[in-house]
Short mmCIF file of C-alpha atoms and ligand atoms in Angstrom, two decimals:
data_model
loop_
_atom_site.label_atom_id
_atom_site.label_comp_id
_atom_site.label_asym_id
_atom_site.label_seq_id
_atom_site.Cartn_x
_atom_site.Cartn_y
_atom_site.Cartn_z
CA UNK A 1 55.86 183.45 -106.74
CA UNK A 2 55.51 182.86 -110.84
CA UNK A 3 51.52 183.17 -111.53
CA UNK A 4 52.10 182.01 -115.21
CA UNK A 5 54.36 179.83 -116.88
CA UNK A 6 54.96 178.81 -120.56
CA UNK A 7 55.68 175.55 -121.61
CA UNK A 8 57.72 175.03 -124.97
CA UNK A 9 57.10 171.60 -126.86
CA UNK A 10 54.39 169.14 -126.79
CA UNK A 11 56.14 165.40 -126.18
CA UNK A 12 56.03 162.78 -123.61
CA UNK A 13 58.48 164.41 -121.99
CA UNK A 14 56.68 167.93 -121.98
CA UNK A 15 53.58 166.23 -120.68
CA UNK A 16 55.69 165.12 -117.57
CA UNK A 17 57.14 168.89 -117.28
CA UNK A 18 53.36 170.14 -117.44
CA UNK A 19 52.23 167.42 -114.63
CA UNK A 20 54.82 168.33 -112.55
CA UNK A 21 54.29 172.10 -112.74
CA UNK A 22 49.85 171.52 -112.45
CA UNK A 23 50.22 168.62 -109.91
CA UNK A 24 51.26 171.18 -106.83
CA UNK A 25 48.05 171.14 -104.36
CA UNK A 26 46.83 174.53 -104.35
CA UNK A 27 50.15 177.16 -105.70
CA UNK A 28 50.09 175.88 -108.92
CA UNK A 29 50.62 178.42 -111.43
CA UNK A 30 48.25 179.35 -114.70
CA UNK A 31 50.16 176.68 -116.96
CA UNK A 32 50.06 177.56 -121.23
CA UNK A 33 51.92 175.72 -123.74
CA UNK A 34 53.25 175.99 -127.06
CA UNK A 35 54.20 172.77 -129.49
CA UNK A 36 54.03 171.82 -133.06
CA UNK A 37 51.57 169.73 -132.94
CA UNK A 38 48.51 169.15 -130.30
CA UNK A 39 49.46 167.19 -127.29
CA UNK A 40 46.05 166.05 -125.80
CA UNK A 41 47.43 165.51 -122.27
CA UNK A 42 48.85 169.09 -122.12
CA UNK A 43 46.22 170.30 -123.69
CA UNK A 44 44.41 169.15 -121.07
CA UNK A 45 46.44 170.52 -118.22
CA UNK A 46 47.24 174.28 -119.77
CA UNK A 47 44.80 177.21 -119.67
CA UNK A 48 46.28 178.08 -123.18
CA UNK A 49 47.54 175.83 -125.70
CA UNK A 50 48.84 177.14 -129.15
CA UNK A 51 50.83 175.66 -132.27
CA UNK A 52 53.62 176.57 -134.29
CA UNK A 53 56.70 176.32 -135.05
CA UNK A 54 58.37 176.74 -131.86
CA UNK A 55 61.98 177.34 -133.34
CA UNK A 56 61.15 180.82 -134.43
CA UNK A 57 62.03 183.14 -131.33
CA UNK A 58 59.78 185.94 -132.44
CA UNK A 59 56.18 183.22 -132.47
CA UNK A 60 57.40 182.51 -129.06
CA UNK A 61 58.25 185.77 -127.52
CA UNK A 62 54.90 187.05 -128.99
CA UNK A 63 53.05 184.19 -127.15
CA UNK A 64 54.79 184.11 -124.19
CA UNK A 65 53.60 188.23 -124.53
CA UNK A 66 50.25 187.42 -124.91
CA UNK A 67 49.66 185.09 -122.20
CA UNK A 68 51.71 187.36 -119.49
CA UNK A 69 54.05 184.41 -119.47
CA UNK A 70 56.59 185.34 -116.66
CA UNK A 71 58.85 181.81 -116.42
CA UNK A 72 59.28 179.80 -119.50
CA UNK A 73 60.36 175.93 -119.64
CA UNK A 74 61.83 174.96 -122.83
CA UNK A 75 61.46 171.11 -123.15
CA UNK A 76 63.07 170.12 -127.07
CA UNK A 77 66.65 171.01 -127.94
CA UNK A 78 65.10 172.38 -131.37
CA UNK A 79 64.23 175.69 -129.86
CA UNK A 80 67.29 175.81 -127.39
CA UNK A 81 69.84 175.50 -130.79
CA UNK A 82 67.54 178.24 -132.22
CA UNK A 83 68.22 180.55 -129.42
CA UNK A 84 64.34 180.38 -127.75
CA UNK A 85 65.88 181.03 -124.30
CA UNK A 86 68.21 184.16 -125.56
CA UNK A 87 64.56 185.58 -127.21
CA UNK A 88 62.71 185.14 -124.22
CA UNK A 89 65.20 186.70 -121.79
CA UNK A 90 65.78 189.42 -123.71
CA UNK A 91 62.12 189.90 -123.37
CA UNK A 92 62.36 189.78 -119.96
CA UNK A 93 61.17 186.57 -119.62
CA UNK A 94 62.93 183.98 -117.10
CA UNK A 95 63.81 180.81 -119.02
CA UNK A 96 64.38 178.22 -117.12
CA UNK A 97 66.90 176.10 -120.03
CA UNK A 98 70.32 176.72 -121.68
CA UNK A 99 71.19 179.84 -124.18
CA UNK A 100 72.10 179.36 -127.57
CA UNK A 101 75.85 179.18 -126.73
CA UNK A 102 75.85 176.57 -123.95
CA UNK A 103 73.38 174.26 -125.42
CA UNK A 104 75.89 173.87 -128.11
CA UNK A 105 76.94 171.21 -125.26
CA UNK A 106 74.21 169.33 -126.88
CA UNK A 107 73.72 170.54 -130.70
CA UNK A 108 77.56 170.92 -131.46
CA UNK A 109 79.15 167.25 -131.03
CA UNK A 110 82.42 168.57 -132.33
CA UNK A 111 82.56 171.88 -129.63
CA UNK A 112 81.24 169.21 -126.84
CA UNK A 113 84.42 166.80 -127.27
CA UNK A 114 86.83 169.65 -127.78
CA UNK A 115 85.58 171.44 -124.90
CA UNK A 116 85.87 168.29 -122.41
CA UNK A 117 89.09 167.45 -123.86
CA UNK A 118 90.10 171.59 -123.08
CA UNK A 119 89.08 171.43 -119.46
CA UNK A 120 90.11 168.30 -118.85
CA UNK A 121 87.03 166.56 -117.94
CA UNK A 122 87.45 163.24 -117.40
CA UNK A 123 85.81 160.28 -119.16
CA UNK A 124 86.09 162.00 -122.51
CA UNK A 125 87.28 159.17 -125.49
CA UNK A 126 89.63 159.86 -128.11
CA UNK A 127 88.05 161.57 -130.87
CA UNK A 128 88.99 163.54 -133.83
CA UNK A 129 86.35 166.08 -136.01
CA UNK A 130 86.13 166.78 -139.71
CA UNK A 131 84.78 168.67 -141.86
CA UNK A 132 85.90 166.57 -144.75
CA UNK A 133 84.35 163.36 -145.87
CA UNK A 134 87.53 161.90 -147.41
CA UNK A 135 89.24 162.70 -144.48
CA UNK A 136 87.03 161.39 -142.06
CA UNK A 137 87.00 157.99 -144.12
CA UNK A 138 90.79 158.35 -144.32
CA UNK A 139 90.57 157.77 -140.19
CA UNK A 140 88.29 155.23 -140.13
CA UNK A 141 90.53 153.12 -142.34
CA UNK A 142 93.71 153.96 -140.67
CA UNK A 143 92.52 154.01 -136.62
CA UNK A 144 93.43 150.64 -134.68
CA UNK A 145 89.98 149.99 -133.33
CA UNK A 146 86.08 150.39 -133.85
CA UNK A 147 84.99 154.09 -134.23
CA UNK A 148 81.63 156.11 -133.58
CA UNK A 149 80.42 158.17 -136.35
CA UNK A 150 78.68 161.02 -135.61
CA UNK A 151 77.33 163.61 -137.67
CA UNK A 152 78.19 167.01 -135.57
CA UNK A 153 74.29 168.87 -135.29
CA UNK A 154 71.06 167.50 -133.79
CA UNK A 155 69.83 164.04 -135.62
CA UNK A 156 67.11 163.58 -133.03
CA UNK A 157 68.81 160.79 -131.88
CA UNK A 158 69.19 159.01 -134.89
CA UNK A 159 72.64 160.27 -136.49
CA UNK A 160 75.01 158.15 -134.80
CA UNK A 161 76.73 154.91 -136.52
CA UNK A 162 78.44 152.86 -134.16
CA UNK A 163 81.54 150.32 -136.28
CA UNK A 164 81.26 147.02 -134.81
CA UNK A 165 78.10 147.10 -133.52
CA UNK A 166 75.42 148.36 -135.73
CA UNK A 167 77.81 148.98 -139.02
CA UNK A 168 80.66 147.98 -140.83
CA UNK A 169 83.84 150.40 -141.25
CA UNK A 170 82.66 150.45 -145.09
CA UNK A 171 78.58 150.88 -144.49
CA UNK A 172 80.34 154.08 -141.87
CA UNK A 173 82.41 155.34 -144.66
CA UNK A 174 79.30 155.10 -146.90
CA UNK A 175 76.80 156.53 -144.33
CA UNK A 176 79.85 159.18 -144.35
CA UNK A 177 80.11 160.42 -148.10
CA UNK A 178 75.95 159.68 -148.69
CA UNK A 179 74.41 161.30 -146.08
CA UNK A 180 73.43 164.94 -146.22
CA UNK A 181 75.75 165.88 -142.93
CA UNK A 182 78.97 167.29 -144.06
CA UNK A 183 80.75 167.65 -140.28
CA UNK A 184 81.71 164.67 -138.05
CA UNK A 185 82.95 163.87 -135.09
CA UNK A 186 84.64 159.97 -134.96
CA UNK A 187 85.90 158.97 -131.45
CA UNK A 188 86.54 155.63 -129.94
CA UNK A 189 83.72 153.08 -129.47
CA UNK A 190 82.86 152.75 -125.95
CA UNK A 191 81.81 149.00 -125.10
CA UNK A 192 79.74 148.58 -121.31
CA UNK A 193 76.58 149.79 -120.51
CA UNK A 194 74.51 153.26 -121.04
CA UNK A 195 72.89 155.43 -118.10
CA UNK A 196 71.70 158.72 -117.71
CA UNK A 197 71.79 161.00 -115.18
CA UNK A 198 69.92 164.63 -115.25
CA UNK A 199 71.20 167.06 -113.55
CA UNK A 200 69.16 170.76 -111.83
CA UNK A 201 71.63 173.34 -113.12
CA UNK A 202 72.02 177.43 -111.53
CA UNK A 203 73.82 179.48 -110.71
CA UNK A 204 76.69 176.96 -110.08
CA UNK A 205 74.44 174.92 -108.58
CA UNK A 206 74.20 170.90 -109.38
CA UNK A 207 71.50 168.69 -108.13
CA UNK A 208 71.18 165.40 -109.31
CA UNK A 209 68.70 162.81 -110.43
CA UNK A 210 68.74 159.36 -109.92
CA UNK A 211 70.05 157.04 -112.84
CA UNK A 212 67.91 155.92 -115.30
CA UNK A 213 68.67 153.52 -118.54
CA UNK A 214 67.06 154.05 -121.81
CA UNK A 215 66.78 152.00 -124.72
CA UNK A 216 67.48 153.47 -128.08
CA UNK A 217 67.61 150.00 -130.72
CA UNK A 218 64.08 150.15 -132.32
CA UNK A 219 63.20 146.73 -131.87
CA UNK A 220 63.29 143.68 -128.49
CA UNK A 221 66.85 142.49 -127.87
CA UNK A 222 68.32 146.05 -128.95
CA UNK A 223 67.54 145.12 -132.30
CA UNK A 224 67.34 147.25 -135.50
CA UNK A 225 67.72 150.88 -136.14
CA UNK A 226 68.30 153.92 -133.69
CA UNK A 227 65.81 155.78 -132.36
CA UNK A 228 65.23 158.32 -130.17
CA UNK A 229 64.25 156.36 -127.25
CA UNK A 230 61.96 153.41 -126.88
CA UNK A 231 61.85 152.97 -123.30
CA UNK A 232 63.53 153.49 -119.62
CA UNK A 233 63.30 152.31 -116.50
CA UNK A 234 65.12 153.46 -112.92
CA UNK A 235 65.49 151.68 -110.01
CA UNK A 236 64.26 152.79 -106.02
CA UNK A 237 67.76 153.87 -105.61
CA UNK A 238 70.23 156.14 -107.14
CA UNK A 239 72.21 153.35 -109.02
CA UNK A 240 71.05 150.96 -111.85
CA UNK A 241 71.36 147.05 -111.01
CA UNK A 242 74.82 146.84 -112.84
CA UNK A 243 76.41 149.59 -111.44
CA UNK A 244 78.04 149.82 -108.20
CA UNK A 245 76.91 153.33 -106.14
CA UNK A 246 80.76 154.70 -106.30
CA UNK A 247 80.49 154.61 -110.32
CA UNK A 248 76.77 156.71 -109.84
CA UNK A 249 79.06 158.92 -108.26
CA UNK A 250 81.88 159.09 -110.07
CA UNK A 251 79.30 160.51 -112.97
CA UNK A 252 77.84 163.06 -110.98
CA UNK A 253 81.71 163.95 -110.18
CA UNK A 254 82.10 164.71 -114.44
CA UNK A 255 78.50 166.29 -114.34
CA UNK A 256 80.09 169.04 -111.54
CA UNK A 257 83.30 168.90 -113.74
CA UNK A 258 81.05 169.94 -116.35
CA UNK A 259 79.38 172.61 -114.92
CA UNK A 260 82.35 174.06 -113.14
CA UNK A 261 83.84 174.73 -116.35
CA UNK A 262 79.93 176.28 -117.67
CA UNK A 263 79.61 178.82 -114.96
CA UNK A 264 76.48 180.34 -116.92
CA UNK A 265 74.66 177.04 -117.71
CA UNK A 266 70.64 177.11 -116.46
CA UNK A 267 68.40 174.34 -116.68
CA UNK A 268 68.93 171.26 -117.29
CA UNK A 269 72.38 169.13 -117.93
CA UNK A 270 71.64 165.24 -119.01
CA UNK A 271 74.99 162.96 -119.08
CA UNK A 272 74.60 160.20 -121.41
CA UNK A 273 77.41 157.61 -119.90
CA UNK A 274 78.77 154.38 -120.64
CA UNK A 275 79.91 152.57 -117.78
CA UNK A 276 83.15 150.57 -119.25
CA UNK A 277 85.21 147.98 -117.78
CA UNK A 278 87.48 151.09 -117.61
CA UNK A 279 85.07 153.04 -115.74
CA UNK A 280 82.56 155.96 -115.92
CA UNK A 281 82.83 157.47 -119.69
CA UNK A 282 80.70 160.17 -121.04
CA UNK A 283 78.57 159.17 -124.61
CA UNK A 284 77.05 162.78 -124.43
CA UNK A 285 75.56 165.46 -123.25
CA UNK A 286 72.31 167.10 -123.74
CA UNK A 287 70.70 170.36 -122.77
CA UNK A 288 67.16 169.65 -121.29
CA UNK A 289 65.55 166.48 -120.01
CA UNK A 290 66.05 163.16 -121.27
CA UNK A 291 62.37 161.92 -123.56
CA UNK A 292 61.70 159.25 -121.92
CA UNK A 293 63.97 159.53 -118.90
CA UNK A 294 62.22 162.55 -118.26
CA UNK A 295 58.85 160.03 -117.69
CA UNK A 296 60.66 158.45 -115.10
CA UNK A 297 62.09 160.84 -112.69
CA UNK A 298 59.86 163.84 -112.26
CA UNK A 299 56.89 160.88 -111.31
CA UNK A 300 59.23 160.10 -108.33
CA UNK A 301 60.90 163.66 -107.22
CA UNK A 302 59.08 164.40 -104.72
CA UNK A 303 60.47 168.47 -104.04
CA UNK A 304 58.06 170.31 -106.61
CA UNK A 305 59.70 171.39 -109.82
CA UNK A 306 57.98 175.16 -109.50
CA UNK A 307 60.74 175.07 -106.07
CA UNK A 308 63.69 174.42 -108.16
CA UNK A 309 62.65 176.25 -111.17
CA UNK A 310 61.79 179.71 -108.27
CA UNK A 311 65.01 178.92 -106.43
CA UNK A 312 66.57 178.95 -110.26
CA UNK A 313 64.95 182.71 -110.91
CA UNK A 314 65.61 184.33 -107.58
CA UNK A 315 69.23 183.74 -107.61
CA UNK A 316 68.65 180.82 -104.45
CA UNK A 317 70.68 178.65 -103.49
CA UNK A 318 68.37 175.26 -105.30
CA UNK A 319 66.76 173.04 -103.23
CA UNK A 320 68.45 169.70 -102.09
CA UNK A 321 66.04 167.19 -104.09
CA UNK A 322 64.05 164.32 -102.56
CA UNK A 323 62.94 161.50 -104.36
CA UNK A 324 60.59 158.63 -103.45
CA UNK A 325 62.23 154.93 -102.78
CA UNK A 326 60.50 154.08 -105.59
CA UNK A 327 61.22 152.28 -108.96
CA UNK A 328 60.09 153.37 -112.62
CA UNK A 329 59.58 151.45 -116.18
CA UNK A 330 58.84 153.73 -118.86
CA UNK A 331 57.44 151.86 -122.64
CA UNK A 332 56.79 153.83 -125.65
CA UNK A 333 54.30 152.97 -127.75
CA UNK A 334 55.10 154.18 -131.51
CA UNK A 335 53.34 153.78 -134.86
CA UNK A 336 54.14 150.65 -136.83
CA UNK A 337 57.41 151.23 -138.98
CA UNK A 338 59.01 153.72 -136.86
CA UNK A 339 62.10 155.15 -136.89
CA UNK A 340 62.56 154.08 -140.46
CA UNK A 341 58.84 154.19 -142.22
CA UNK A 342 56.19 155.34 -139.26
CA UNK A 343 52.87 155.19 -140.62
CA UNK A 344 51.13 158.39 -139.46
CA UNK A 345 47.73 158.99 -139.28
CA UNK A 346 46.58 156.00 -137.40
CA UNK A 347 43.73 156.60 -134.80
CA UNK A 348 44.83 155.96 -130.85
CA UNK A 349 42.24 153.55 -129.08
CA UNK A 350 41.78 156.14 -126.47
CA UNK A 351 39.08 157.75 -124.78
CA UNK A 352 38.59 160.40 -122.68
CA UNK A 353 39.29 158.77 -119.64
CA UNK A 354 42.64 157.98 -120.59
CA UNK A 355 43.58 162.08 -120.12
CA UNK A 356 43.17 161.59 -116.60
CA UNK A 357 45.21 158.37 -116.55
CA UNK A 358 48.56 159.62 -114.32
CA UNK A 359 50.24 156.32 -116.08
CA UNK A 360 49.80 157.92 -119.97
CA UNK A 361 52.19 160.41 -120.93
CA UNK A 362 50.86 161.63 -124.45
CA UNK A 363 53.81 162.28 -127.16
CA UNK A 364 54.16 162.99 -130.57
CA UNK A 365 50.50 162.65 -131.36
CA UNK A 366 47.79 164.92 -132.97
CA UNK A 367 44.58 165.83 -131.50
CA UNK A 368 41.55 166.70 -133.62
CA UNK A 369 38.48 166.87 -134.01
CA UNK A 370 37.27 163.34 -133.94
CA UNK A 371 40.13 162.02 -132.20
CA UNK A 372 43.92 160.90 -131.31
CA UNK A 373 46.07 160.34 -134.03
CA UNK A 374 49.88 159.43 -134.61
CA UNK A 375 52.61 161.01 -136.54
CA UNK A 376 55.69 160.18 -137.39
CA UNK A 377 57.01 160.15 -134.43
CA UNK A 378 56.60 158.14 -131.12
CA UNK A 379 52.72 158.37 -129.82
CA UNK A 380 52.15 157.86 -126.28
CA UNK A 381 53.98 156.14 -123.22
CA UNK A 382 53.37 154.22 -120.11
CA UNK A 383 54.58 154.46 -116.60
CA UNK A 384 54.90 151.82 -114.01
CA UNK A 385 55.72 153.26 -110.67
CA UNK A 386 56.49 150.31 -107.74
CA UNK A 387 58.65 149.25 -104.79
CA UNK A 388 60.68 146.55 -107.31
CA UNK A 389 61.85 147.24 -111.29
CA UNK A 390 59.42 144.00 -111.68
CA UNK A 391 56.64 145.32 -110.10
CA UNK A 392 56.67 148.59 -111.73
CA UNK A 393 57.37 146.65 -115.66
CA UNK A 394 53.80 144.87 -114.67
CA UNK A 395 52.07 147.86 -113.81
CA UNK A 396 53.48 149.28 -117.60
CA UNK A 397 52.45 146.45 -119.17
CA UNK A 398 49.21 146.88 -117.59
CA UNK A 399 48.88 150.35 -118.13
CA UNK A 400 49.62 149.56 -122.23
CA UNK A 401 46.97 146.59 -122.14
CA UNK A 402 44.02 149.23 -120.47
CA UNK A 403 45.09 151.94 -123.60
CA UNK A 404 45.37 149.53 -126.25
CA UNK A 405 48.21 148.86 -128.73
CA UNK A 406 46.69 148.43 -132.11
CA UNK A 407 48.44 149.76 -134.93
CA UNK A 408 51.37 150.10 -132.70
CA UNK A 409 54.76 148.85 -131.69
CA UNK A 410 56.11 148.37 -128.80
CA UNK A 411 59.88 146.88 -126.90
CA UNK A 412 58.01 145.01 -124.35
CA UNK A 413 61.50 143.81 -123.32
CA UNK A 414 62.26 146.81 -121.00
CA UNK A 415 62.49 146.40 -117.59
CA UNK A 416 61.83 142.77 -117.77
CA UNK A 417 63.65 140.72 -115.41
CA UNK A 418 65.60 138.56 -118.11
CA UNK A 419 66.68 142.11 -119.93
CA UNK A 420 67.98 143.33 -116.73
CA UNK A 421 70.00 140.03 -116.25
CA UNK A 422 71.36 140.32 -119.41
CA UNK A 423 73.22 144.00 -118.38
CA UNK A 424 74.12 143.04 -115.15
CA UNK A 425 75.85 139.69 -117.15
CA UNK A 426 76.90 142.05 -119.70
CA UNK A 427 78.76 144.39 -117.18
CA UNK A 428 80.37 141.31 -114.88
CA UNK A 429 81.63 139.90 -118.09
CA UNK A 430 83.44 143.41 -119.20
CA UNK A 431 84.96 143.38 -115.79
CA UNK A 432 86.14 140.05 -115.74
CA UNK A 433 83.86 138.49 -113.21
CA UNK A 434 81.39 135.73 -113.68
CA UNK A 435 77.78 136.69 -112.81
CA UNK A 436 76.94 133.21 -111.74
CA UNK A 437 79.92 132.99 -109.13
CA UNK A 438 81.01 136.33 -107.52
CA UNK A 439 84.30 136.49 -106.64
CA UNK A 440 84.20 136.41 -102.87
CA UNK A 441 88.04 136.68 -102.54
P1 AMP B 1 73.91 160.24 -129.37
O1 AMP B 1 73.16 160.70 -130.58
O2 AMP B 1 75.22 160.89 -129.16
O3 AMP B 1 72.99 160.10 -128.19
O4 AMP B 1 74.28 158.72 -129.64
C1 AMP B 1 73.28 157.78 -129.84
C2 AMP B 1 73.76 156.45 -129.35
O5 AMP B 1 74.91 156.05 -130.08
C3 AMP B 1 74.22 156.44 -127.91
O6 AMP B 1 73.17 156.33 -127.01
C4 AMP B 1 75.09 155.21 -127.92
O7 AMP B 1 74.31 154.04 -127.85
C5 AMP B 1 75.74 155.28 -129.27
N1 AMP B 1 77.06 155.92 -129.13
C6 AMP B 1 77.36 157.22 -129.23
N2 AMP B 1 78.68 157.43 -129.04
C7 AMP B 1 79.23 156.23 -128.81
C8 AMP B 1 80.56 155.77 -128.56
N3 AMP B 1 81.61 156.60 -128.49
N4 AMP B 1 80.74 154.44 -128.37
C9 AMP B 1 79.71 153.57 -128.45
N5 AMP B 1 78.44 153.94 -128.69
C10 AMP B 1 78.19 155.26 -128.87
N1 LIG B 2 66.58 159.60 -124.27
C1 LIG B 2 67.41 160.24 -125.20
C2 LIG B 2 67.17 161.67 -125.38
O1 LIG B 2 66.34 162.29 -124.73
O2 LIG B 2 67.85 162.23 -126.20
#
């Protein structure tokens, strides 16, 4: 049994980690965190809570240290890329989250395509890297067909210029030869519809999540910029409404691919896919949780995370998972401007109350003295949890009404009924079939 367990980052996404790891009746362990900044709702759930820069391995060793930590959970990909979980394990600390050199599955586009395309993983799109900017505009002119563009290192979401959808070939080739990136990967431009699927990773080991889809356009009708996640929602079964079950699989079947080929990979896997009229293709992989998918599945696993994450240190076999029937929308609420000029520094119209509130997942926000403030970054989200997508998009909506959006946007487009119509349309048109009149043939 772990008696105390460090928590690395201090996001919506962390806040779900923590309630999953306080919420077990009775065995919970001594819970203490670490972040940049002050997340109120861990901060309420940790015996310890401390800030700084959590992408220095020695501030985090020395904390984990000083509060006996003896299992850490790294949330953010920041500290993964800077080699958190190699720190910690050398300090004989059990991280439960990639090293350095298999997160690189996340923070190195360039070695995640080439390494796909090595082992033959399927659902990998052509691509090509460079580390030239005259070469890479060289292939954008010359390819037959709309490209990606993707800068090769962490952009927090926000890197990625897709030709034909949200760009031109010349804004790409600008974004290209202005921007302060100087390594790209370009591959084809997948056209269908995105899903996620996380994946429990040890030892070999793969247990799956159920599918959830995010949305990553900045404004209602997947308008505007890209950010790094506005909202999610899942449905009470392991598919999305415009997917067929077989294609869920078929992604878990690249996610094993994956990890066959990863023998040493712990924590974590998260395949971002697009579901083509071709099939199942992979957009990309990350090394930890999805923020917000993250807000939607551990509310409805119902096998404790401190099982896997035990079964994970002891060498176990991990637990089969068990989720509840149930379905999830997920909204962000984010400061006015955001991705492109967030005004920080607003107060939340919260209250104390709201800390207990199992619906509010606390992000990117800073606590002090007199209150709840934003950043830059995305502030706090809501979680409806019901039978129907529906149901649970009216609880969220309900859920941001009781909080209080002032000062704050929000997509209230996800989960609604008419959004969901419009990807189930969106994926019957790809394939060829009419929505309105299934082919019964
Ligand atoms: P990433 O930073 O890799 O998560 O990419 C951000 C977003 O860019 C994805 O969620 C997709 O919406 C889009 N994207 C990335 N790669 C492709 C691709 N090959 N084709 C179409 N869209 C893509
Ligand atoms: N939801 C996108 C991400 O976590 O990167």
């Amino acid at each position: 049994m772990t008696d105390t367990v460090l928590l690395v980052g201090g996001g919506g996404r962390e806040h779900a980690i923590a309630r999953a790891i306080v919420d077990e009746a009775g065995s919970a362990p001594a819970l203490y965190a670490c972040a940049d900044n002050r997340n109120p709702g861990i901060d309420r759930l940790a015996d310890g809570y401390d800030t700084f820069d959590t992408t220095d391995p020695a501030e985090v060793t020395t904390y984990a240290a000083e509060v006996g930590a003896e299992v850490a959970v790294v949330g953010p990909e920041a500290p993964l890329e800077a080699g958190i979980v190699d720190a910690l394990e050398d300090e004989g600390v059990f991280a439960f989250g990639p090293r350095a050199d298999d997160a690189r599955i996340e923070t190195d586009k360039a070695f995640q395509r080439s390494f796909m395309a090595e082992h033959g993983i399927p659902g990998c799109p052509d691509f090509a890297t460079f580390d030239d900017p005259e070469a890479a505009c060289a292939y954008i002119d010359d390819y037959d067909g709309d490209l990606a563009v993707k800068p090769t290192g962490l952009t927090g979401g926000k890197g990625v210029r897709v030709i034909g959808d949200q760009v031109t070939a010349e804004e790409a080739k600008d974004f290209i030869q202005e921007s302060a990136y100087d390594s790209f990967v370009l591959e084809e431009r997948l056209v269908g519809e995105e899903f996620t699927i996380q994946a429990f990773v040890a030892d070999g080991d793969v247990r799956v999540t159920p599918a959830v889809q995010d949305h990553k356009r900045a404004y209602e009708g997947d308008e505007g910029p890209n950010t790094g996640g506005m909202g999610s929602y899942s449905a009470p079964q392991l598919e999305l409404p415009f997917m067929e079950e077989q294609e869920y699989h078929d992604a878990v079947a690249i996610i094993q691919a994956t990890i066959e080929a990863l023998p040493e990979y712990r924590g974590i896997l998260y395949g971002q896919f697009m579901l083509t009229a071709e099939g199942v293709k992979v957009v990309e992989y990350n090394a930890r949780f999805g923020d917000p998918e993250a807000m939607n599945t551990l509310p409805v696993m119902n096998t404790p995370l401190m099982d896997v994450i035990e079964a994970a240190k002891d060498g176990d076999r991990l637990p089969q998972l068990s989720f509840s029937p149930r379905a999830t929308v997920c909204k962000y609420a984010v400061p006015k401007g955001y991705p492109a000029s967030p005004t920080a520094g607003t107060k939340l119209p919260v209250d104390d109350a709201a800390l207990d509130d199992d619906s509010l997942f606390f992000a990117s926000v800073d606590k002090r003295d007199d209150g709840i403030y934003t950043t830059t970054s995305r502030s706090f989200a809501v979680v409806g949890v019901a039978d129907s997508i529906a149901a649970a998009e009216r609880e969220a909506e309900q859920a941001l009404e009781a909080v209080g959006t002032e000062g704050l946007d929000v997509r209230h487009d996800i989960g609604t009924a008419d959004l969901i119509e419009t990807r189930i349309e969106h994926m019957a048109s790809l394939r060829g079939e009419s929505a309105a009149e299934p082919d019964r043939s």
